[in-house]
Short mmCIF file of C-alpha atoms and ligand atoms in Angstrom, two decimals:
data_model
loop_
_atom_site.label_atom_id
_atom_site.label_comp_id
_atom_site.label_asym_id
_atom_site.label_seq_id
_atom_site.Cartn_x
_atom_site.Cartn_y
_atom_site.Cartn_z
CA UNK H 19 8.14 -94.40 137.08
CA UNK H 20 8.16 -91.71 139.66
CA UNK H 21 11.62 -92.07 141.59
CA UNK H 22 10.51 -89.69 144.12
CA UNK H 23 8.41 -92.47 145.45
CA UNK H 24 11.30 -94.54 146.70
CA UNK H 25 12.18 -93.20 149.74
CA UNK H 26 8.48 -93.81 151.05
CA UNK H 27 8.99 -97.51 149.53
CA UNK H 28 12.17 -97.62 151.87
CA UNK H 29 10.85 -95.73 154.62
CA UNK H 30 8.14 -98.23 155.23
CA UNK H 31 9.84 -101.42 153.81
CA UNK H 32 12.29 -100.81 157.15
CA UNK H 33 9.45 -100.03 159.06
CA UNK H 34 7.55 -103.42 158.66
CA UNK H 35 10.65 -105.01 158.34
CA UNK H 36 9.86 -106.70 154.93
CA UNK H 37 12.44 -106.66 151.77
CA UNK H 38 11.21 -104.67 148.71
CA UNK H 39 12.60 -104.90 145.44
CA UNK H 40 12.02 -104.82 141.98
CA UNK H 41 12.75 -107.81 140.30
CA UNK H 42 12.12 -108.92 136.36
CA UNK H 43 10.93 -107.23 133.56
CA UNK H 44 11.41 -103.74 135.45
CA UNK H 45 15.49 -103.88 136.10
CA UNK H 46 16.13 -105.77 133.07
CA UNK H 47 14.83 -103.05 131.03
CA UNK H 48 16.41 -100.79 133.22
CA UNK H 49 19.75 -101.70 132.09
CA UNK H 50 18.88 -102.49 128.72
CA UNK H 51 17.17 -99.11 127.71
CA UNK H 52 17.94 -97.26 130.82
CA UNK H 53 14.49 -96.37 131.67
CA UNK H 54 12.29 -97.32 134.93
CA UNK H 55 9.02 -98.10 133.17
CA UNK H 56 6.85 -100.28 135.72
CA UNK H 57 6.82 -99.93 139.38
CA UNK H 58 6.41 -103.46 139.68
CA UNK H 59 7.08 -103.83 143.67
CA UNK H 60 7.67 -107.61 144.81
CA UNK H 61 7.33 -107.71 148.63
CA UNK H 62 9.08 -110.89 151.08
CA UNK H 63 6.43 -110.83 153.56
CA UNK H 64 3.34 -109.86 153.84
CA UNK H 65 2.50 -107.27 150.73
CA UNK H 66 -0.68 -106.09 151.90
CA UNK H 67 0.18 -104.49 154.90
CA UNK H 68 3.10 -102.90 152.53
CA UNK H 69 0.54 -101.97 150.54
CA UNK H 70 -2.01 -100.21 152.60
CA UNK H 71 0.70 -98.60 154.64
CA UNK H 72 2.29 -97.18 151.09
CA UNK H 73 -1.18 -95.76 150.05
CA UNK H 74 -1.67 -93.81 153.11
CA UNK H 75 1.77 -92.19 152.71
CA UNK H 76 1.01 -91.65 149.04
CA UNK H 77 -2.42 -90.91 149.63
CA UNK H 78 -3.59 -93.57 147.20
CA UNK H 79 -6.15 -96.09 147.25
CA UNK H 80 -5.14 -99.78 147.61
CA UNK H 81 -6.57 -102.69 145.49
CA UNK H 82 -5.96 -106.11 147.37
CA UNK H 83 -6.57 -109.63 145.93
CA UNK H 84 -5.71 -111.41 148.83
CA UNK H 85 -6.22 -114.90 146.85
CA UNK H 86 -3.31 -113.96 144.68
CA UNK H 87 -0.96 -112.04 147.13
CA UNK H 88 -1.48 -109.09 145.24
CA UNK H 89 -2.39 -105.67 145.34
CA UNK H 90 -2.89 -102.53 143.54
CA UNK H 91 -2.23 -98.97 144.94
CA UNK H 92 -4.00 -96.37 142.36
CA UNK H 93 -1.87 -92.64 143.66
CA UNK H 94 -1.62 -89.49 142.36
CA UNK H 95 1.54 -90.15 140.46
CA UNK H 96 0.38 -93.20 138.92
CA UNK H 97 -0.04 -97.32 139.77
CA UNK H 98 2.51 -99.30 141.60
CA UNK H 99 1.52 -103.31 141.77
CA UNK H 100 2.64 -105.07 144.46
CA UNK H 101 2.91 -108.75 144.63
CA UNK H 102 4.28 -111.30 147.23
CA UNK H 103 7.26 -113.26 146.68
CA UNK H 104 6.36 -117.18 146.46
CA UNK H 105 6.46 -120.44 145.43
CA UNK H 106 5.53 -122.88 143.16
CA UNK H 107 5.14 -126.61 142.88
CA UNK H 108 3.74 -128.89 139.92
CA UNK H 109 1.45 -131.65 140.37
CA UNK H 110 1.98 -132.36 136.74
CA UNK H 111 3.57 -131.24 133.72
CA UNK H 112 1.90 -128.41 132.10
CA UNK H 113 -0.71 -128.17 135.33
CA UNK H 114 -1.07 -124.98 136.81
CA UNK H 115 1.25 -124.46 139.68
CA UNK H 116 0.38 -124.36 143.46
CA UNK H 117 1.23 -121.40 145.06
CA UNK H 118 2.40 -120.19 148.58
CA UNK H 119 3.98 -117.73 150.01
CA UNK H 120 7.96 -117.94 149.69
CA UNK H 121 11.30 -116.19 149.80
CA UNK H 122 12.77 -114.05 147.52
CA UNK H 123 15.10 -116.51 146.14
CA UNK H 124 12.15 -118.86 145.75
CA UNK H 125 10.54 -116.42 143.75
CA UNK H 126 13.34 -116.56 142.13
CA UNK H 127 13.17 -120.04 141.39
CA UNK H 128 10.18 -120.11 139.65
CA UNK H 129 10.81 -117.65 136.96
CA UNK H 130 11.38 -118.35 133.08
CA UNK H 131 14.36 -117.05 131.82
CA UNK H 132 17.82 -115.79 133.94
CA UNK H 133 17.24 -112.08 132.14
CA UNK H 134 13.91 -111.81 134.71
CA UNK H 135 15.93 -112.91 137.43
CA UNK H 136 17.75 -109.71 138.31
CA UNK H 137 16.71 -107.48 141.53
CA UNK H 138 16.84 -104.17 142.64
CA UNK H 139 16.71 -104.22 146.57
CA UNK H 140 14.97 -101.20 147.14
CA UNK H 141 15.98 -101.28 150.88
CA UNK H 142 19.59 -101.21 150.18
CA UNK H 143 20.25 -97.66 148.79
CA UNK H 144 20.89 -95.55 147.18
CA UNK H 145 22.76 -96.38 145.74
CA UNK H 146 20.65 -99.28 145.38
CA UNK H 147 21.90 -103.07 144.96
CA UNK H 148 22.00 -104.60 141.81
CA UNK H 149 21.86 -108.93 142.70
CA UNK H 150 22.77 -110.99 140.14
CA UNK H 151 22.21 -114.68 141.04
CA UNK H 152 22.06 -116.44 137.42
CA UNK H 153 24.31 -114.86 135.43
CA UNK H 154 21.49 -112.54 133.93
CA UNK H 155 23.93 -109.67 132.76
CA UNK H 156 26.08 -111.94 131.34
CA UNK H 157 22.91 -113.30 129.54
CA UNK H 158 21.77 -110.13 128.53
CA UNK H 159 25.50 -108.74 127.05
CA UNK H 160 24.89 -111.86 125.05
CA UNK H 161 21.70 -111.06 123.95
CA UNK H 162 20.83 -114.96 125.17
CA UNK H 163 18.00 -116.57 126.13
CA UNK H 164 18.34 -119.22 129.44
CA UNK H 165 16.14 -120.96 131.07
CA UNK H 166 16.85 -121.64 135.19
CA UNK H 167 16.70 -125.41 135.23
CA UNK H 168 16.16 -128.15 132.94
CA UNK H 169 12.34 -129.22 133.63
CA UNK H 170 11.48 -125.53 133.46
CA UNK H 171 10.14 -126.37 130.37
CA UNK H 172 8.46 -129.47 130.98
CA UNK H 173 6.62 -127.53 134.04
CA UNK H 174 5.12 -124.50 132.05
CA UNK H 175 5.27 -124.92 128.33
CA UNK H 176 4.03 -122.16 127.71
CA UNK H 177 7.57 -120.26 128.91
CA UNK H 178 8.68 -121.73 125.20
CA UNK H 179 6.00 -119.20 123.49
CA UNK H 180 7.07 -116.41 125.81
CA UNK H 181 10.50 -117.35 125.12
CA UNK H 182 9.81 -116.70 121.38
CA UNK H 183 8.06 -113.22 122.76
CA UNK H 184 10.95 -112.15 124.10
CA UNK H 185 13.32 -112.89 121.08
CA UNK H 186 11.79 -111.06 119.05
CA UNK H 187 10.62 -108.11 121.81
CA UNK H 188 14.94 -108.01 122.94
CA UNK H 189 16.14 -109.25 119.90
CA UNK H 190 17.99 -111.95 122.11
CA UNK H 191 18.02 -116.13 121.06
CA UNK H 192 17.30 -119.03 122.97
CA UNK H 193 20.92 -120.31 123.95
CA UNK H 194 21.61 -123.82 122.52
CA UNK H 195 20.78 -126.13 125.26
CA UNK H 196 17.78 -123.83 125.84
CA UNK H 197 16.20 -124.63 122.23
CA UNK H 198 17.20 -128.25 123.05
CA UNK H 199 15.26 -128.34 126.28
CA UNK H 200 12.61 -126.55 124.09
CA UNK H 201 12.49 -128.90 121.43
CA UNK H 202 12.44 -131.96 123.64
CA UNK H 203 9.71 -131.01 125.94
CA UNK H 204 7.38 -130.43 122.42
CA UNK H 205 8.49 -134.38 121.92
CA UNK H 206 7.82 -135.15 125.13
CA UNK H 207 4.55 -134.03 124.26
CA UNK H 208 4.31 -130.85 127.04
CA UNK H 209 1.57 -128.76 125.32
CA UNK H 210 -0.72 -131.76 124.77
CA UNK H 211 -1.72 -131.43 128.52
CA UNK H 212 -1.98 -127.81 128.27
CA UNK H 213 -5.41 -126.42 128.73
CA UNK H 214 -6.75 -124.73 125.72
CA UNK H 215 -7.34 -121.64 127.91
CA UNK H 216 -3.87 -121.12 128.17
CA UNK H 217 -2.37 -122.39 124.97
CA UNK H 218 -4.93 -119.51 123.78
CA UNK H 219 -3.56 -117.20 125.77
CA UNK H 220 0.16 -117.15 124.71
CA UNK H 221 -0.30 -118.03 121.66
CA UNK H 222 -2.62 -115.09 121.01
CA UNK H 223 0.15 -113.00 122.69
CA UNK H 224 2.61 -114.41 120.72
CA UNK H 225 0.29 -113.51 117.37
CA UNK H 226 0.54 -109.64 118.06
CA UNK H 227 1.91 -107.66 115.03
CA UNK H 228 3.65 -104.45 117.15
CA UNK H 229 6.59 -103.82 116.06
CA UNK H 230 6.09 -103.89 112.69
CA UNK H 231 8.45 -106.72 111.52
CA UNK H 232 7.68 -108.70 114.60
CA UNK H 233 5.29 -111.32 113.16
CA UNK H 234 7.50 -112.45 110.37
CA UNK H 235 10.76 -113.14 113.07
CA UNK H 236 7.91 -114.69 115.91
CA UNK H 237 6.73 -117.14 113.06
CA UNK H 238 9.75 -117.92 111.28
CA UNK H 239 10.96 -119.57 114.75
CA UNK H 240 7.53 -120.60 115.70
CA UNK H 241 8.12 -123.06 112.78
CA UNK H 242 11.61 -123.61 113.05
CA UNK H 243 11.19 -124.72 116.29
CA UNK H 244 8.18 -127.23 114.95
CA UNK H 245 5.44 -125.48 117.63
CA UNK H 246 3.11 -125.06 114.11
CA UNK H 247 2.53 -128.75 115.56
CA UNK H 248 0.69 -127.68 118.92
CA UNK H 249 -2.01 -126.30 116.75
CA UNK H 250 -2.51 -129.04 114.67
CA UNK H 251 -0.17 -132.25 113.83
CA UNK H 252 -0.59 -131.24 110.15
CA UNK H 253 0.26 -127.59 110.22
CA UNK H 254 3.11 -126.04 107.92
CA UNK H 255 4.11 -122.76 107.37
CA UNK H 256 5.14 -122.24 104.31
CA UNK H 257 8.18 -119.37 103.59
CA UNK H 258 5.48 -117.45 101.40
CA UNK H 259 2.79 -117.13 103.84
CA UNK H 260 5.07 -115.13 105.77
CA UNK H 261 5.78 -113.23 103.73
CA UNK H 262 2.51 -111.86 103.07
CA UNK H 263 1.11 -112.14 106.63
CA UNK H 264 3.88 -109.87 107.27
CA UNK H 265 2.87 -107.10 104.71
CA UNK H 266 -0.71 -107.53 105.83
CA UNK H 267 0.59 -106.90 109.68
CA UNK H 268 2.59 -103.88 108.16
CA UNK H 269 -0.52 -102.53 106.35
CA UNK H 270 -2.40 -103.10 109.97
CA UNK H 271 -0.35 -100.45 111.43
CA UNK H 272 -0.69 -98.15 108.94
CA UNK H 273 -4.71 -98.08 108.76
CA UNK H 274 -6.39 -94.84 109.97
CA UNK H 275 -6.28 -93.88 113.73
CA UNK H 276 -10.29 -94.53 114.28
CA UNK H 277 -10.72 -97.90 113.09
CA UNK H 278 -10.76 -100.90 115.71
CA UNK H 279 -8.05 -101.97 117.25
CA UNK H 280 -6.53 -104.95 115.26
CA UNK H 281 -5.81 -108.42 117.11
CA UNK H 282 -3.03 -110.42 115.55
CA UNK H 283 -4.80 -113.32 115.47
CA UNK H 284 -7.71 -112.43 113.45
CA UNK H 285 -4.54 -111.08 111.34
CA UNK H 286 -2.59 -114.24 111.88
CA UNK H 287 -4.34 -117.69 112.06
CA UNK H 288 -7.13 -117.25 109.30
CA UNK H 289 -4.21 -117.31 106.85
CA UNK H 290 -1.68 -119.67 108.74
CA UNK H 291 -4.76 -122.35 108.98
CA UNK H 292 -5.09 -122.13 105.21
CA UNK H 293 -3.16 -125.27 104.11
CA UNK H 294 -5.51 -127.12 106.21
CA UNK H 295 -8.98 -129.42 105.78
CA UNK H 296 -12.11 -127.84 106.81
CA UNK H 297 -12.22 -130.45 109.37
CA UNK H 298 -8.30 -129.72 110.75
CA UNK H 299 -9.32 -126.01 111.20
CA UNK H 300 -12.25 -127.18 113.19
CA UNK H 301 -9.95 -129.35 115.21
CA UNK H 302 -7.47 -126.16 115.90
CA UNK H 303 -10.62 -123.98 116.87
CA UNK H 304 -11.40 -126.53 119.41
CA UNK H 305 -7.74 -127.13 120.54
CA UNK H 306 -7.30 -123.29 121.68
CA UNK H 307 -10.96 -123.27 123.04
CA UNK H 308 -12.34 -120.77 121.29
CA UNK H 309 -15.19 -118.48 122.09
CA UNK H 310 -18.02 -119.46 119.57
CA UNK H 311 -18.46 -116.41 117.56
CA UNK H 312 -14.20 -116.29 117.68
CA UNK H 313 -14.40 -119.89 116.23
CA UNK H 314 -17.12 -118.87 113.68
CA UNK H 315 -15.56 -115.65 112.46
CA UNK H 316 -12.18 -117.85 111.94
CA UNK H 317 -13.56 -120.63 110.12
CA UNK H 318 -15.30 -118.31 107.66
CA UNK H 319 -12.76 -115.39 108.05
CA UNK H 320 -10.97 -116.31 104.30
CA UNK H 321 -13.86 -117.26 102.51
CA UNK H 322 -16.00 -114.49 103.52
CA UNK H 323 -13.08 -112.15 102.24
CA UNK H 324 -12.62 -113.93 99.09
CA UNK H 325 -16.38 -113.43 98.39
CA UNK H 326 -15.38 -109.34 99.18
CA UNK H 327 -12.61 -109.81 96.60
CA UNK H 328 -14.76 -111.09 93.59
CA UNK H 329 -17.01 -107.88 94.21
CA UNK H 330 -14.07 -105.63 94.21
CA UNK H 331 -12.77 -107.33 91.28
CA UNK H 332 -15.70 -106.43 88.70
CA UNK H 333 -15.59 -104.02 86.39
CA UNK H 334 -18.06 -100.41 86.60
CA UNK H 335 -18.46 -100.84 90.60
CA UNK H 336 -20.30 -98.50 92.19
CA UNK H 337 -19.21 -96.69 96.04
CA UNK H 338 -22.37 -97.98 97.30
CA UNK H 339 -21.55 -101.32 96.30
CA UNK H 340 -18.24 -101.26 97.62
CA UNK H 341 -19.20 -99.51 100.77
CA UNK H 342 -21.96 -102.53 101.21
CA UNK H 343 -19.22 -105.10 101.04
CA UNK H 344 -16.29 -103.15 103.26
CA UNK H 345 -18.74 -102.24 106.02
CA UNK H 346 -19.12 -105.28 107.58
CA UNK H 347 -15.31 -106.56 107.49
CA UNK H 348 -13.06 -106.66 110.20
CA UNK H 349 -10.26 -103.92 110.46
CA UNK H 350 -7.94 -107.36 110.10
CA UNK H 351 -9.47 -108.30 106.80
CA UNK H 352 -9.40 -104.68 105.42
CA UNK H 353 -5.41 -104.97 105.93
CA UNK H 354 -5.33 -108.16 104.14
CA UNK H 355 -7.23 -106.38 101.43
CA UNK H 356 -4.54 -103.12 101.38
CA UNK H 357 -1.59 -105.91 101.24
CA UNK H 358 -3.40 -107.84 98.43
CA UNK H 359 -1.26 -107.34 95.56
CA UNK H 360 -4.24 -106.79 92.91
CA UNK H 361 -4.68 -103.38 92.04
CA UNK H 362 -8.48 -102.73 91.49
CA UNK H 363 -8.66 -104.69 95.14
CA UNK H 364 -6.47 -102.56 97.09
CA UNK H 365 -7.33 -99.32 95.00
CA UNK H 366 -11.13 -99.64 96.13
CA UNK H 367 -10.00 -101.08 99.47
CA UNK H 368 -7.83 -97.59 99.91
CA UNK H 369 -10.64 -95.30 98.81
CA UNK H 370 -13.28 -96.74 101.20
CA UNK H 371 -11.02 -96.14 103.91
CA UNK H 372 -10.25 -92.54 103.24
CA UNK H 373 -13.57 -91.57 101.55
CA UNK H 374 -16.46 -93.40 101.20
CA UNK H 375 -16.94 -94.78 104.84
CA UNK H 376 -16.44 -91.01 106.24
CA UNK H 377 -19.15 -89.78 103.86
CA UNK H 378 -22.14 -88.77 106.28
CA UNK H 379 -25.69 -88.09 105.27
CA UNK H 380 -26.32 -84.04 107.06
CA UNK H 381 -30.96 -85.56 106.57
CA UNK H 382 -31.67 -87.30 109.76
CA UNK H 383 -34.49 -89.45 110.71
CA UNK H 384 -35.97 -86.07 112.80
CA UNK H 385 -35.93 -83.88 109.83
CA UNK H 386 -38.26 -86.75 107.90
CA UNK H 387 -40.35 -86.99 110.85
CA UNK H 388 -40.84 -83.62 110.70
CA UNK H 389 -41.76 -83.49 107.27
CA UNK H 390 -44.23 -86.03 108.41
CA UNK H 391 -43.55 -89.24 108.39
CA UNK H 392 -42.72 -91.53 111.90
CA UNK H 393 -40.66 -94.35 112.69
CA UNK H 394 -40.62 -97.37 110.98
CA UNK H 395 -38.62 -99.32 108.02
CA UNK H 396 -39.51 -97.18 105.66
CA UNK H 397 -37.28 -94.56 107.04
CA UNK H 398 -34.58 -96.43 107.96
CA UNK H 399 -34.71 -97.53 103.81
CA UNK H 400 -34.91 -94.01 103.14
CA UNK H 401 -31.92 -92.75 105.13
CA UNK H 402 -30.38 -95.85 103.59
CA UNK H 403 -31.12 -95.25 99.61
CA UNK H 404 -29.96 -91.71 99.97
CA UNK H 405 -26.59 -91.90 101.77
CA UNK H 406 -26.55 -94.84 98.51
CA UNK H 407 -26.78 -92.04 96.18
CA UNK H 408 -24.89 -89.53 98.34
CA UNK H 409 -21.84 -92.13 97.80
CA UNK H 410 -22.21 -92.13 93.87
CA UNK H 411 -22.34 -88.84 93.37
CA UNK H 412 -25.43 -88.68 92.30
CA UNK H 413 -27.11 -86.45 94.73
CA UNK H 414 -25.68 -83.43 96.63
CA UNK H 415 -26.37 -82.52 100.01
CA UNK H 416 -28.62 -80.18 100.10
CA UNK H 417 -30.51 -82.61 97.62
CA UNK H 418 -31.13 -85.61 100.45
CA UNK H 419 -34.17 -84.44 101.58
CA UNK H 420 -35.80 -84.13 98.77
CA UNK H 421 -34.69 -87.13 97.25
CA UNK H 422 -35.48 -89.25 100.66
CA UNK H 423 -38.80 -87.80 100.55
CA UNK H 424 -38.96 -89.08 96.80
CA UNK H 425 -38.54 -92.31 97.91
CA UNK H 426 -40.63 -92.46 100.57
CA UNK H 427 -43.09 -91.48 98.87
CA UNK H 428 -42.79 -94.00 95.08
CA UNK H 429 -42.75 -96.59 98.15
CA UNK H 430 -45.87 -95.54 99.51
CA UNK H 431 -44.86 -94.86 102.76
CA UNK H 432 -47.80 -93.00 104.01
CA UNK H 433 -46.78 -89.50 106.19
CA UNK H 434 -48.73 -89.40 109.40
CA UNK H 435 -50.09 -86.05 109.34
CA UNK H 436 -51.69 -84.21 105.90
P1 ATP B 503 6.04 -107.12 130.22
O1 ATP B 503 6.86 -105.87 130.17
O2 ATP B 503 5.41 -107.54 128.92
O3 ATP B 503 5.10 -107.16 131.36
P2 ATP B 503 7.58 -108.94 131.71
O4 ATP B 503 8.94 -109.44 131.57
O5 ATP B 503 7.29 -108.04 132.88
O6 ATP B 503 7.15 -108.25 130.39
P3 ATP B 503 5.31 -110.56 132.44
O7 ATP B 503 4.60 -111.48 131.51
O8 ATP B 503 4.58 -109.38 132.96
O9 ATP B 503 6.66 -110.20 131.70
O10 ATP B 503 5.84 -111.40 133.66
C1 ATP B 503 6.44 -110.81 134.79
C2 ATP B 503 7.54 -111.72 135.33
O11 ATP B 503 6.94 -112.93 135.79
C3 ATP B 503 8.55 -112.09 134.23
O12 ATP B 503 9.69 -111.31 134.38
C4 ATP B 503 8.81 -113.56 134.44
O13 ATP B 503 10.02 -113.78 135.11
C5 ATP B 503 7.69 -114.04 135.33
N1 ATP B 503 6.79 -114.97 134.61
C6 ATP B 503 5.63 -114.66 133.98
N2 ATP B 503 5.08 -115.76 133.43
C7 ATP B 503 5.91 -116.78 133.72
C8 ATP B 503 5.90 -118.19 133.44
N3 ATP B 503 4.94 -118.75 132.72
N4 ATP B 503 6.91 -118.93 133.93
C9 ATP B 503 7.89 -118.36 134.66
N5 ATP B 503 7.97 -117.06 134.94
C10 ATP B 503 7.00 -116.28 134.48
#
């Protein structure tokens, strides 16, 4: 972050008489990594006044969502979010809370573990005031995990997934009576009235493979703790699954620059599902309320691959064939495919990636419509046959128009014009 933007944070913090500060993830990575990554203002008052006010002096724009007590101001050096302090009730366990507006310390209050509780009072300085009300730097010298009260839990079970986040993310642990608390609200049965939307949410946060190493730590607790449970009561995770759903997450890092984006899930739960009936993975789809192609790509993720692997597995393949069978995967299944341990697999899985999917056909459509011939299948079959034989080696180049025109023409595709 931009420290020169602090003394028009204090300037008008005094000015509207509000208290500013920076509170959670932003001044606990402060003093562990000494950096001020995200200007993540949290305002005791009214924020959007704050915020409008700090967008004229920064000439920015602001971004309100009133509903929320937030608000966005986009400025030259970058984007600060603003947010009002508050509070939160539960109607029930594992409901979503009911917010209003509320102190600092409530804000406080409400938060997951005692390392997010530390704040920065931006008013205050500088030098500015470091407030410690839980014991977070004593919790983060210990690398340890605490949660503020013991229902936390039991009102947001979800905080037990982000606990695992930030585990692995800090390499800190869940103190004892933390895991405890953890352990019993599972027994109590706290996710079961957790909407899929959110159980989704986390736990597709919790899947993500960066670092590299991550996944292997994330799901070695994951089971230790017995949450394999809140995805289905019959779900395991075996020692050797991990292990090679970690090399496939380490070959997912490692795959070229210009392929799509992998999401650990599609990486993660295709594999971790494995153990179970056709019917059980049905019932997890359903439990994390899926979106219907999501739920149809997962239940057919592993056999569609294995179908990819037989291919790759017989002998005198051709690059078209192979390129005919990579195409369509995901960049997830193409790392399971590099982690495979088989060597003809991951040999053909390697060269696709590095030559046979860059190979591009220089004949376009235009040239054979110049040569005569107009839109239709035909062409498309054309184009098709010859980048075929452009990947075998069979043609050259400078050979694809000929040899398109050769096949549109043994097809009997007629040209338009004599
Ligand atoms: P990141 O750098 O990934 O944003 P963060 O610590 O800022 O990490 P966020 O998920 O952005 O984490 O949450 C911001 C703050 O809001 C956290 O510091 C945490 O105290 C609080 N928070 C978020 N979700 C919850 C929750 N479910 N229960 C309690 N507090 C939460």
């Amino acid at each position: 972050m931009d420290r020169g933007l602090l003394p028009s944070i204090q300037e008008i913090s005094r000015r509207l008489r509000l208290g500013v500060y920076l509170v959670g993830g932003a001044p606990r990575d402060l003093i562990l990594s000494g950096r001020l990554e995200d200007l993540d203002l949290l305002v005791e008052g009214v924020g959007e006044q704050f915020a409008r006010d700090l967008a004229e002096a920064l000439g920015g724009k602001v971004r309100a969502h009133a509903r929320f007590g937030t608000a966005g101001v986009d400025c030259p050096g970058g984007r600060l979010d603003i947010a009002t302090a508050r509070r939160e009730s539960y109607d029930a366990p594992a409901s979503l809370p009911r917010v209003v507006p509320g102190t600092l310390e409530e804000d406080l209050q409400r938060r997951d573990f005692t390392v997010n509780t530390l704040v920065i009072d931006l008013g205050s300085g500088p030098p500015y005031e470091l407030v410690d009300s839980y014991g977070a730097m004593e919790d983060i010298e210990e690398g340890r995990l605490r949660v503020l009260h013991d229902g936390s839990f039991l009102d947001d079970p979800t905080r037990v997934l982000r606990g695992l986040r930030f585990e692995s993310r800090l390499g800190f642990r869940m103190d004892e009576a933390t895991e405890r608390l953890a352990r019993a609200a599972l027994n109590d049965g706290a996710f079961d009235a957790l909407s899929g939307d959110r159980l989704r949410r986390e736990v597709f946060r919790l899947l993500e493979v960066e670092p590299a190493g991550c996944i292997e730590s994330k799901l070695k607790r994951f089971e230790e703790l017995g949450l394999a449970g809140i995805l289905h009561p019959s779900l395991r995770i075996p020692t050797e699954s991990l292990a090679w759903i970690g090399r496939s997450a380490t070959a997912s890092l490692d795959l070229p620059a210009d392929v799509t984006r992998v999401e650990g899930w599609r990486l993660v739960l295709p594999w971790l599902l494995g153990s179970l009936e056709p019917t059980e993975q049905q019932a997890t789809a359903d439990r994390l309320a899926l979106r219907p192609e999501d739920r149809s790509w997962l239940l057919s993720s592993r056999e569609d691959l294995e179908r990819v692997i037989e291919v790759l597995r017989r002998a005198a393949l051709k690059p078209h064939e192979v390129d005919r069978v990579l195409r369509p995967l995901r960049s997830e299944q193409m790392a399971r495919l590099l982690a495979f341990g088989e060597a003809s697999v991951v040999q053909w899985a390697r060269r696709w990636l590095d030559e046979i999917r860059l190979v591009k056909l220089s004949l376009t459509g235009r040239e054979l419509a110049a040569a005569g011939f107009g839109p239709g299948p035909g062409i498309g079959r054309a184009l098709e046959s010859t980048r075929e034989a452009r990947l075998d080696g069979s043609i050259r180049a400078e050979e694809e128009l000929r040899f398109a025109l050769n096949v549109l023409n043994s097809e009997g595709v007629k040209a338009e014009r004599a």
